[in-house]
PDB file of C-alpha atoms in Angstrom:
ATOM      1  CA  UNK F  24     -12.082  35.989  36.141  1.00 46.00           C
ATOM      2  CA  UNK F  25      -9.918  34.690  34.388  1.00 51.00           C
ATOM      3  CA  UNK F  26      -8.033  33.646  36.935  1.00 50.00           C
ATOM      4  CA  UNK F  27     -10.890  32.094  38.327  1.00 52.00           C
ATOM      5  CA  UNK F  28     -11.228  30.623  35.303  1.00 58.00           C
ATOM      6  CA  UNK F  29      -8.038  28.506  35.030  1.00 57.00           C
ATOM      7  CA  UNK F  30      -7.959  27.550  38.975  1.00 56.00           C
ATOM      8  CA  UNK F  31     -11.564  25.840  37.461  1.00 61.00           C
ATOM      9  CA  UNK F  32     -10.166  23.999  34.799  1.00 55.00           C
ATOM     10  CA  UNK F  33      -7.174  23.207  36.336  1.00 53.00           C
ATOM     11  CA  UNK F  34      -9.808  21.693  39.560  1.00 51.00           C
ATOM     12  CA  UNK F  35     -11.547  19.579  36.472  1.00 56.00           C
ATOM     13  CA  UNK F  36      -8.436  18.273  35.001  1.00 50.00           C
ATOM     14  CA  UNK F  37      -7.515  17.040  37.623  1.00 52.00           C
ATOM     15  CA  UNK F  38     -10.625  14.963  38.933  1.00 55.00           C
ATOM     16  CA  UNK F  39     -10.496  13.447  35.750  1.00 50.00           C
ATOM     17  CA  UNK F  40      -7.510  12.302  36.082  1.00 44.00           C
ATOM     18  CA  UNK F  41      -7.977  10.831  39.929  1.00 50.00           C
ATOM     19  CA  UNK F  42     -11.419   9.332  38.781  1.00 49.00           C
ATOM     20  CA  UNK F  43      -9.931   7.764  35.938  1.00 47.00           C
ATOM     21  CA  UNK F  44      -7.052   6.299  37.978  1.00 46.00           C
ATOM     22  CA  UNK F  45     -10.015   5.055  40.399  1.00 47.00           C
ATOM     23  CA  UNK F  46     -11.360   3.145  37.964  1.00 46.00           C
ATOM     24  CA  UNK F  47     -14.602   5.262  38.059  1.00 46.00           C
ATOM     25  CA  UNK F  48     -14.800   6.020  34.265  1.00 48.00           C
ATOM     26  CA  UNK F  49     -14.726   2.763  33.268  1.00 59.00           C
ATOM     27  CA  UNK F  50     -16.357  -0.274  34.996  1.00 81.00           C
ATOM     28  CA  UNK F  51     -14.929  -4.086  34.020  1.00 91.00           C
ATOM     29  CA  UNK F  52     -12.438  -3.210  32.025  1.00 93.00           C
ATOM     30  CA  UNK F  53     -11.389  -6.264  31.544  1.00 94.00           C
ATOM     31  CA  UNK F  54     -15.237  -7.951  30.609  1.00 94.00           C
ATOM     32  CA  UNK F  55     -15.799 -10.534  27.964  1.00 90.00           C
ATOM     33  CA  UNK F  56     -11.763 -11.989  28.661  1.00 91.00           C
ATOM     34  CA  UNK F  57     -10.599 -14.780  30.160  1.00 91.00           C
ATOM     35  CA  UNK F  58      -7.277 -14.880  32.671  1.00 92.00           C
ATOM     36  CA  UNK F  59      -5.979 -17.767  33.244  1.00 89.00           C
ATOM     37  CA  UNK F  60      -3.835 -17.135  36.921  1.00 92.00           C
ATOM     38  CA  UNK F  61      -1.231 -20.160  37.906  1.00 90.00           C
ATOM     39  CA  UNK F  62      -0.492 -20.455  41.407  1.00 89.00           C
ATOM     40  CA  UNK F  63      -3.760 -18.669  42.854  1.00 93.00           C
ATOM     41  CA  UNK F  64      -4.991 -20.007  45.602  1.00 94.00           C
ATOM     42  CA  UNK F  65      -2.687 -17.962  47.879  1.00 92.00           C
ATOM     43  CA  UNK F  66      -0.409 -14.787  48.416  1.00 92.00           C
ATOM     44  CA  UNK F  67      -0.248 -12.666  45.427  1.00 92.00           C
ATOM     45  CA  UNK F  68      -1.677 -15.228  43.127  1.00 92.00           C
ATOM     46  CA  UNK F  69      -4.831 -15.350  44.818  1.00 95.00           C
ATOM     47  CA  UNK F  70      -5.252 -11.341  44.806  1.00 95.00           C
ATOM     48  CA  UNK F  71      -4.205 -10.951  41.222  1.00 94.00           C
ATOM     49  CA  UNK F  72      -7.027 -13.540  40.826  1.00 96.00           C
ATOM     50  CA  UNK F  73      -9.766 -11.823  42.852  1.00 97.00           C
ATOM     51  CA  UNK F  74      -8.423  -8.555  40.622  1.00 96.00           C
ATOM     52  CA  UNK F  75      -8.889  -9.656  37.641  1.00 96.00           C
ATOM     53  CA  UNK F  76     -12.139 -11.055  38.438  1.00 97.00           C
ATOM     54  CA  UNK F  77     -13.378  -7.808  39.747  1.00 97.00           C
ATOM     55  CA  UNK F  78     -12.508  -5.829  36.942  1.00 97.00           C
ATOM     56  CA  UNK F  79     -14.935  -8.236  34.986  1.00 96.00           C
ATOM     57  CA  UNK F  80     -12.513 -11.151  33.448  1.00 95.00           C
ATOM     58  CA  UNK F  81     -13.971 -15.073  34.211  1.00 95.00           C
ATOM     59  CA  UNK F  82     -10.800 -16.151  36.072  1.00 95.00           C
ATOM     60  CA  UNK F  83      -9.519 -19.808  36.099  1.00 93.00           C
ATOM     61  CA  UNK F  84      -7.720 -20.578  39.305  1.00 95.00           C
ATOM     62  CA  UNK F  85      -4.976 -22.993  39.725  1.00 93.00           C
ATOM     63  CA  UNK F  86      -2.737 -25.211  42.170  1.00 92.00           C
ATOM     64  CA  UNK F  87      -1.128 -28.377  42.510  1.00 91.00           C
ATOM     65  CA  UNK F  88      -3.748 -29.052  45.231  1.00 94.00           C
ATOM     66  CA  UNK F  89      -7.057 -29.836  44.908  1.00 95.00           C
ATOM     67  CA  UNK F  90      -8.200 -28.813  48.126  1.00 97.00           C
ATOM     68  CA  UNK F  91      -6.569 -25.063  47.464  1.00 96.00           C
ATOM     69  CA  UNK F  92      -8.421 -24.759  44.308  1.00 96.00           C
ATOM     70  CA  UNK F  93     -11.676 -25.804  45.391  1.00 97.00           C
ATOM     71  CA  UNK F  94     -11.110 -23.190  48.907  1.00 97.00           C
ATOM     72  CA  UNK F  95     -10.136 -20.515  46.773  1.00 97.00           C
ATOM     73  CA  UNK F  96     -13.015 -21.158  44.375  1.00 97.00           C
ATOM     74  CA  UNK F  97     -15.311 -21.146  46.698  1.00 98.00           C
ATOM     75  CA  UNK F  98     -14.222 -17.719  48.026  1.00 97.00           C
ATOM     76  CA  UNK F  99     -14.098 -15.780  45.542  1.00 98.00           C
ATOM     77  CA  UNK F 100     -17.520 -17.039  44.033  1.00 97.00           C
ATOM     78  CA  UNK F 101     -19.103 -16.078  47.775  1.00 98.00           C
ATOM     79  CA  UNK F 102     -17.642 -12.589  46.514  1.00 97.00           C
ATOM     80  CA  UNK F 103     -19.938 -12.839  43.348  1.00 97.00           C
ATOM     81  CA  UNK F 104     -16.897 -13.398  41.213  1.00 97.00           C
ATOM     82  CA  UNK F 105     -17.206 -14.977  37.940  1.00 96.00           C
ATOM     83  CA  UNK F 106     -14.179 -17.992  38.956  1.00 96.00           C
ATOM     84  CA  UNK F 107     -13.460 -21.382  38.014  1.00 95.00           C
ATOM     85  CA  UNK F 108     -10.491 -23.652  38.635  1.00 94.00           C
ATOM     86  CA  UNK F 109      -8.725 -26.652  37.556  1.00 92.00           C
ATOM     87  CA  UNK F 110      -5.658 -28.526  39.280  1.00 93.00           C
ATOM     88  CA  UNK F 111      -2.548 -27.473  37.372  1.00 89.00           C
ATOM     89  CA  UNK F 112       1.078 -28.305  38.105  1.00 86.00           C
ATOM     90  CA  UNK F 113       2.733 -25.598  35.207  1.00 79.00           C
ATOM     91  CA  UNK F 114       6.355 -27.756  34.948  1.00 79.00           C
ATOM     92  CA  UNK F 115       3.780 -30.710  33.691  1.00 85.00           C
ATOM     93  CA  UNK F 116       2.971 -30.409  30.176  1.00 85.00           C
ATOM     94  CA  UNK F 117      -0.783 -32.277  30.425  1.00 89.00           C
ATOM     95  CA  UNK F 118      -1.770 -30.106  32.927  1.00 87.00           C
ATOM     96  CA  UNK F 119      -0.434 -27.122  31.011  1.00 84.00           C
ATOM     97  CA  UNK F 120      -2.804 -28.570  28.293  1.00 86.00           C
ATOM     98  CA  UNK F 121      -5.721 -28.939  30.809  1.00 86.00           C
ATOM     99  CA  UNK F 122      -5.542 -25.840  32.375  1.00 83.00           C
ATOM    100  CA  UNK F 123      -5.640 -24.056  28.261  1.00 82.00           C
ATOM    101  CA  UNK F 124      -8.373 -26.027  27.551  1.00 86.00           C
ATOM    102  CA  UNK F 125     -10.368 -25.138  30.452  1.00 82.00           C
ATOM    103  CA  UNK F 126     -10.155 -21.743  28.783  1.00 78.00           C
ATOM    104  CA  UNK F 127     -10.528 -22.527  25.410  1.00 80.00           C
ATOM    105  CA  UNK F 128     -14.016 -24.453  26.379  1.00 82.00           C
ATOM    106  CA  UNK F 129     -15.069 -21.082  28.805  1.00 78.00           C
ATOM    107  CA  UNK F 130     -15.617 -19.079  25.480  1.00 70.00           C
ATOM    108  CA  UNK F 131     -12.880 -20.159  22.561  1.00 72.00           C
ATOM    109  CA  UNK F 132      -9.446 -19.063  23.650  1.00 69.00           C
ATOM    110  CA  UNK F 133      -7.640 -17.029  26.124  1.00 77.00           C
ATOM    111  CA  UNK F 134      -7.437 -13.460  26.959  1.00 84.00           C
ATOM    112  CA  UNK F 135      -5.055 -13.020  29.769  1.00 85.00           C
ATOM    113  CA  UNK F 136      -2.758 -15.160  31.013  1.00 85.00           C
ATOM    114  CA  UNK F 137      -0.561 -14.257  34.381  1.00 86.00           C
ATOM    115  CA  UNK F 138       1.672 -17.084  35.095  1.00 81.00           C
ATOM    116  CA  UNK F 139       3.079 -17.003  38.812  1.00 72.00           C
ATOM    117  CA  UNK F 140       6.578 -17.833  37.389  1.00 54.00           C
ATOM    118  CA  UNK F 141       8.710 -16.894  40.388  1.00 45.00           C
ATOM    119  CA  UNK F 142       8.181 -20.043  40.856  1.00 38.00           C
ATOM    120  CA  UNK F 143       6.870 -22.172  38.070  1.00 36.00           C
ATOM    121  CA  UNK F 144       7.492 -20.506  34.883  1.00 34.00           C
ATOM    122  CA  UNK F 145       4.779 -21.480  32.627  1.00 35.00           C
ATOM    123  CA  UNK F 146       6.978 -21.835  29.586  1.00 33.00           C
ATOM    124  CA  UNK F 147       9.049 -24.704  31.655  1.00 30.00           C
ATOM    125  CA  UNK F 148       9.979 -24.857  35.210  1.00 28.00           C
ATOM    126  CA  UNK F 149      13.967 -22.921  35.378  1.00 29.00           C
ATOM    127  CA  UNK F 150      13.126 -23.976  38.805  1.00 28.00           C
ATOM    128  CA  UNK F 151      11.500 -25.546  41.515  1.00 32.00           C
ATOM    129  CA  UNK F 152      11.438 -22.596  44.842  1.00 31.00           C
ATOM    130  CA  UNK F 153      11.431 -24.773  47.765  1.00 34.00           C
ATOM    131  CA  UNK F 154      12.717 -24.537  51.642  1.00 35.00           C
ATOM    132  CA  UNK F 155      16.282 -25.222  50.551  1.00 36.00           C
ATOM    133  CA  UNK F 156      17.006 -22.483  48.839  1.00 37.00           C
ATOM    134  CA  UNK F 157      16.715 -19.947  51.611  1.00 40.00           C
ATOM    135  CA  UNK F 158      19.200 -22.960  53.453  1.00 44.00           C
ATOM    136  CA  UNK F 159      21.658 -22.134  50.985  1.00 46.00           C
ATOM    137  CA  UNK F 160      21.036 -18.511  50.127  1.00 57.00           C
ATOM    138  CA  UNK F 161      19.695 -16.683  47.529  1.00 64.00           C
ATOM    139  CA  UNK F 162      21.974 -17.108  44.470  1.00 72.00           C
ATOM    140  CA  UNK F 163      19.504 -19.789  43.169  1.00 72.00           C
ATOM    141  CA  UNK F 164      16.447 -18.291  43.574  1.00 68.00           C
ATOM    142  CA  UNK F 165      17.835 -14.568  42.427  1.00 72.00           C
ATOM    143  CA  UNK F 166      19.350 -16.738  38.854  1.00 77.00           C
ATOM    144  CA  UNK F 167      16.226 -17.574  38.291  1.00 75.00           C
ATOM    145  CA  UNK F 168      14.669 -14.387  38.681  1.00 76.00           C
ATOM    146  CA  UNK F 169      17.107 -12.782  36.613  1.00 80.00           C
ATOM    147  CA  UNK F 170      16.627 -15.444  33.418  1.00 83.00           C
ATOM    148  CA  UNK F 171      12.927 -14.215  34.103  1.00 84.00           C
ATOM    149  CA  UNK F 172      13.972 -10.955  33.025  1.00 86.00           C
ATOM    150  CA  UNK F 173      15.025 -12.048  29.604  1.00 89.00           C
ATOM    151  CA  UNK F 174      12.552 -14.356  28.799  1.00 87.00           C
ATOM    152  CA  UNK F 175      10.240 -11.431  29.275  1.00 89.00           C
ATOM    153  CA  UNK F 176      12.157  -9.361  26.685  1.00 92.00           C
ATOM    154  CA  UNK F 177      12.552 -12.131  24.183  1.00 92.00           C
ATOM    155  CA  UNK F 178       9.067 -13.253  24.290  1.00 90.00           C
ATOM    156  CA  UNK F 179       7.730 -10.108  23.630  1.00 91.00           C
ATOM    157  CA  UNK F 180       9.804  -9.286  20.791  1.00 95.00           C
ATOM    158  CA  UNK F 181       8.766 -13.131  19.295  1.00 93.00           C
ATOM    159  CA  UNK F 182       4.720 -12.820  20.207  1.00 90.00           C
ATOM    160  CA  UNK F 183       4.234  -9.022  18.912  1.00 92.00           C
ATOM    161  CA  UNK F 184       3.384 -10.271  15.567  1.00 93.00           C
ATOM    162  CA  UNK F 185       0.819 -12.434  17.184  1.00 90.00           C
ATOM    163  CA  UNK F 186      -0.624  -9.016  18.977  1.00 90.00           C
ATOM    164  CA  UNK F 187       0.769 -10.868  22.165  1.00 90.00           C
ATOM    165  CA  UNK F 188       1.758  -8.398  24.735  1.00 92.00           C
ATOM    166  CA  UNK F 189       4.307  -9.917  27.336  1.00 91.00           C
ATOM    167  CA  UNK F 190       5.200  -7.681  30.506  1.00 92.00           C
ATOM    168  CA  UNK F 191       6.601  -9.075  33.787  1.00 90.00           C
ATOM    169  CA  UNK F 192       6.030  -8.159  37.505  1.00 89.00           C
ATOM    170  CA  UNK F 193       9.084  -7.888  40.109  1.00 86.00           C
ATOM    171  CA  UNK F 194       7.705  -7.959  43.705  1.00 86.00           C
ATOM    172  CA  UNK F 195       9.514  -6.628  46.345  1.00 79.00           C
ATOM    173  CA  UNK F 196       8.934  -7.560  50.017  1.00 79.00           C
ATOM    174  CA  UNK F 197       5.363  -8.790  50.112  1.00 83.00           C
ATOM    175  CA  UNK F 198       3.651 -10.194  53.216  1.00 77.00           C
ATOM    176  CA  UNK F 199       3.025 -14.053  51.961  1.00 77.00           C
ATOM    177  CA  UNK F 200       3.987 -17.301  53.576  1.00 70.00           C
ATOM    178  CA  UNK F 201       6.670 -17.073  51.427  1.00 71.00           C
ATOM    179  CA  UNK F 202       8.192 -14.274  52.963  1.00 65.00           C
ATOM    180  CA  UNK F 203       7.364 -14.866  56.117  1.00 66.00           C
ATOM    181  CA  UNK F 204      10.647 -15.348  57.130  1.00 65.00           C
ATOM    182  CA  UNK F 205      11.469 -11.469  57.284  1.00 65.00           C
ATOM    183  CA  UNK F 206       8.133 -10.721  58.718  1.00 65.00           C
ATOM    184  CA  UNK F 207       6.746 -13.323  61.185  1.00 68.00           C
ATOM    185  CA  UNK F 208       9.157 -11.863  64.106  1.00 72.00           C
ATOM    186  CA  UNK F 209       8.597  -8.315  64.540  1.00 73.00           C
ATOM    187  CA  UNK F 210      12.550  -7.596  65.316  1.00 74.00           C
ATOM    188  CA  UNK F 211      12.704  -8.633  61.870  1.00 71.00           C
ATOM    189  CA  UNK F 212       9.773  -6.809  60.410  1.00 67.00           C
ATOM    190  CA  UNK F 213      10.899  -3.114  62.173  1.00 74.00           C
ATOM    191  CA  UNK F 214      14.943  -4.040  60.444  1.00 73.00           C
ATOM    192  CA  UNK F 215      13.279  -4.906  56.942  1.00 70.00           C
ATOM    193  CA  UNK F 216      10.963  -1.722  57.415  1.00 72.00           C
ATOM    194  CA  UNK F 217      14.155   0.311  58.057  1.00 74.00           C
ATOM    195  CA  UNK F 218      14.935  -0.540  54.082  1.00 71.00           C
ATOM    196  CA  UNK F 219      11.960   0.220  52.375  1.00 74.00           C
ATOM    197  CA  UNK F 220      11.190   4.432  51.589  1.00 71.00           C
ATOM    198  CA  UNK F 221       7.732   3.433  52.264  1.00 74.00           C
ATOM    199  CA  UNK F 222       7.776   2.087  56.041  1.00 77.00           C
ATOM    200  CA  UNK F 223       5.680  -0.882  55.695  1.00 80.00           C
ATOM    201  CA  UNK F 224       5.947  -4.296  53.904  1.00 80.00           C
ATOM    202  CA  UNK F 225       4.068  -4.786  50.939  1.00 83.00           C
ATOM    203  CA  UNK F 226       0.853  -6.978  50.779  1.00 89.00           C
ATOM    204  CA  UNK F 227      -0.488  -8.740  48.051  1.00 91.00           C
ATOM    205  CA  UNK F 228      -3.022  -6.442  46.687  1.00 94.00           C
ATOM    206  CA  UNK F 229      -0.047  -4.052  45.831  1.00 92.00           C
ATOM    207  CA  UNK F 230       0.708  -6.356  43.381  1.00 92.00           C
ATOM    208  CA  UNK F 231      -2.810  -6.997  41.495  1.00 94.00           C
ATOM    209  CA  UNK F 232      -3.954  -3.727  40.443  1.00 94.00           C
ATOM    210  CA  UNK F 233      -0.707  -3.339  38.374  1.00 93.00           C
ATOM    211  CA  UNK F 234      -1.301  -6.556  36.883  1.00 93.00           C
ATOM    212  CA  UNK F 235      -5.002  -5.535  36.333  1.00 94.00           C
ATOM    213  CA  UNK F 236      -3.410  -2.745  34.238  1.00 94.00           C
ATOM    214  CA  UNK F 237      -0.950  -4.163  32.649  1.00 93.00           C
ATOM    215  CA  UNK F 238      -3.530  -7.020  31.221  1.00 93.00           C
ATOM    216  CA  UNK F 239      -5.845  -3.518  29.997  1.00 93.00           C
ATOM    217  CA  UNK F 240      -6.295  -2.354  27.317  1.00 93.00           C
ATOM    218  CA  UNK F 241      -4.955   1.518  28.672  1.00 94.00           C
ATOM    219  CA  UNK F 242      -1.346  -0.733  28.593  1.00 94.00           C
ATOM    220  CA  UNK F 243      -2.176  -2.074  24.980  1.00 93.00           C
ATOM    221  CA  UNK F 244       1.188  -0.255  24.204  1.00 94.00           C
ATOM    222  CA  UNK F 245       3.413  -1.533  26.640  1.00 93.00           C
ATOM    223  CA  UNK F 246       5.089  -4.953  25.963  1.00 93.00           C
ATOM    224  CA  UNK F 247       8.531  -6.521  27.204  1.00 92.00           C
ATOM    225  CA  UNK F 248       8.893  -4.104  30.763  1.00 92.00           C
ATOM    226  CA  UNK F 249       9.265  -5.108  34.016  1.00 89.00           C
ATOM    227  CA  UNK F 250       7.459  -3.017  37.230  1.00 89.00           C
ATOM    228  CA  UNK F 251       9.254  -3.354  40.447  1.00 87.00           C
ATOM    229  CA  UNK F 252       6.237  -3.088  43.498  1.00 87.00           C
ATOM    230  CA  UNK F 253       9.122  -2.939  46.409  1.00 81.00           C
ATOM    231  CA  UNK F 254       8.105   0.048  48.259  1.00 81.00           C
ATOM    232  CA  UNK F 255      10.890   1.937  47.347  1.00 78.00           C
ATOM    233  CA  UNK F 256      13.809  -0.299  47.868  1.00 74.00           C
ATOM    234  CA  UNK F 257      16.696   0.258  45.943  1.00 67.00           C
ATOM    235  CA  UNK F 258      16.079  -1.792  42.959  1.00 63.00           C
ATOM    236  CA  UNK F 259      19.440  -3.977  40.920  1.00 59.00           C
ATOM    237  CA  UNK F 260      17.100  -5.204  37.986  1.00 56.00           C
TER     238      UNK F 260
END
């Protein structure tokens, strides 16, 4: 018996910890917030996006391009998402403005915001990510990443009195036209494989449920880290 006994609680321990993990003890954790997401109508944007929005946050979409916004928009409201968007260029400081007071009219202020700042950091652009840099390797583009690092840790140390929490997400290889490099020829795809623990490339919706977390309030005590989602791969950060 009482054997029996701790096989049972041990059985009921742990379904409460897989349902909580599944999200099934909590619906919308994120309801009555609003994310503002730069960058997402596409790749890992775009799924942090749809995310957020499923977890129950009114998301406010954003690109350069007016025709991304208004695709992206529309298909994420066909998924009975609570979405919005507005045209945004981050490294422009009225459309930094814009895109706030989108949020600020939504309900008063802003509960979330995930800035895609691989590429256009939303506290100023440390640089533009464009076709040339893979031309002339990655030194440029890993810099970058690297000051992204820091910023994170400073920030949060500066916002905490504000009850500003500040975290930062370090992708590995993720299947998105910006990658596609490594992936679109399968010789390539098998050799990249070889590297990763996990023997598959990453996609996008690896990415958004730790940012779902991170912007919850079971993370409200976790401020200046970086997560690395690379499948394994031996990380340098």
């Amino acid at each position: 018996m009482h054997k029996a006994g701790l096989l049972d609680l041990c059985v009921r321990a742990w379904n409460s910890v897989r349902m909580a993990s599944s999200g099934m003890t909590r619906r919308d954790p994120l309801a009555n917030k609003v994310a503002l997401v730069t960058a997402s109508t596409d790749g890992i944007g775009f799924a942090i996006a749809r995310r957020l929005a499923q977890d129950g946050a009114h998301v406010v979409v954003s690109s350069r391009k007016q025709q991304n916004v208004d695709q992206a928009v529309a298909r994420l409201q066909g998924e009975g998402l609570s979405v919005t968007g507005t045209v945004c260029h981050v490294g422009k400081a009225e459309d930094r403005e814009r895109l706030v007071a989108t949020a600020v009219k939504l309900h008063g202020g802003i509960d979330i915001l995930v800035s895609n700042a691989a590429v256009n950091p939303f506290f100023g652009s440390l640089m533009d990510i464009t076709e040339e840099v893979w031309d002339k390797g990655f030194t440029p583009y890993n810099v970058s990443k690297t000051a992204l690092l820091g910023l994170t840790k400073t920030l949060a140390i500066e916002l905490a009195p504000r009850n500003i929490r500040v975290n930062c997400l370090a992708p590995g290889l993720i299947k998105t036209s910006f990658s596609r490099m490594f992936w679109m020829d399968k010789e390539k795809e098998e050799r990249m494989k070889e590297t990763l623990k996990i023997r598959r490339l990453g996609e996008p919706e690896d990415c958004a449920g730790i940012v779902s977390f991170l912007c919850s309030e079971d993370a409200s005590y976790i401020t200046g880290e970086t997560v690395v989602v690379g499948g394994g791969t031996p990380s340098r950060l």
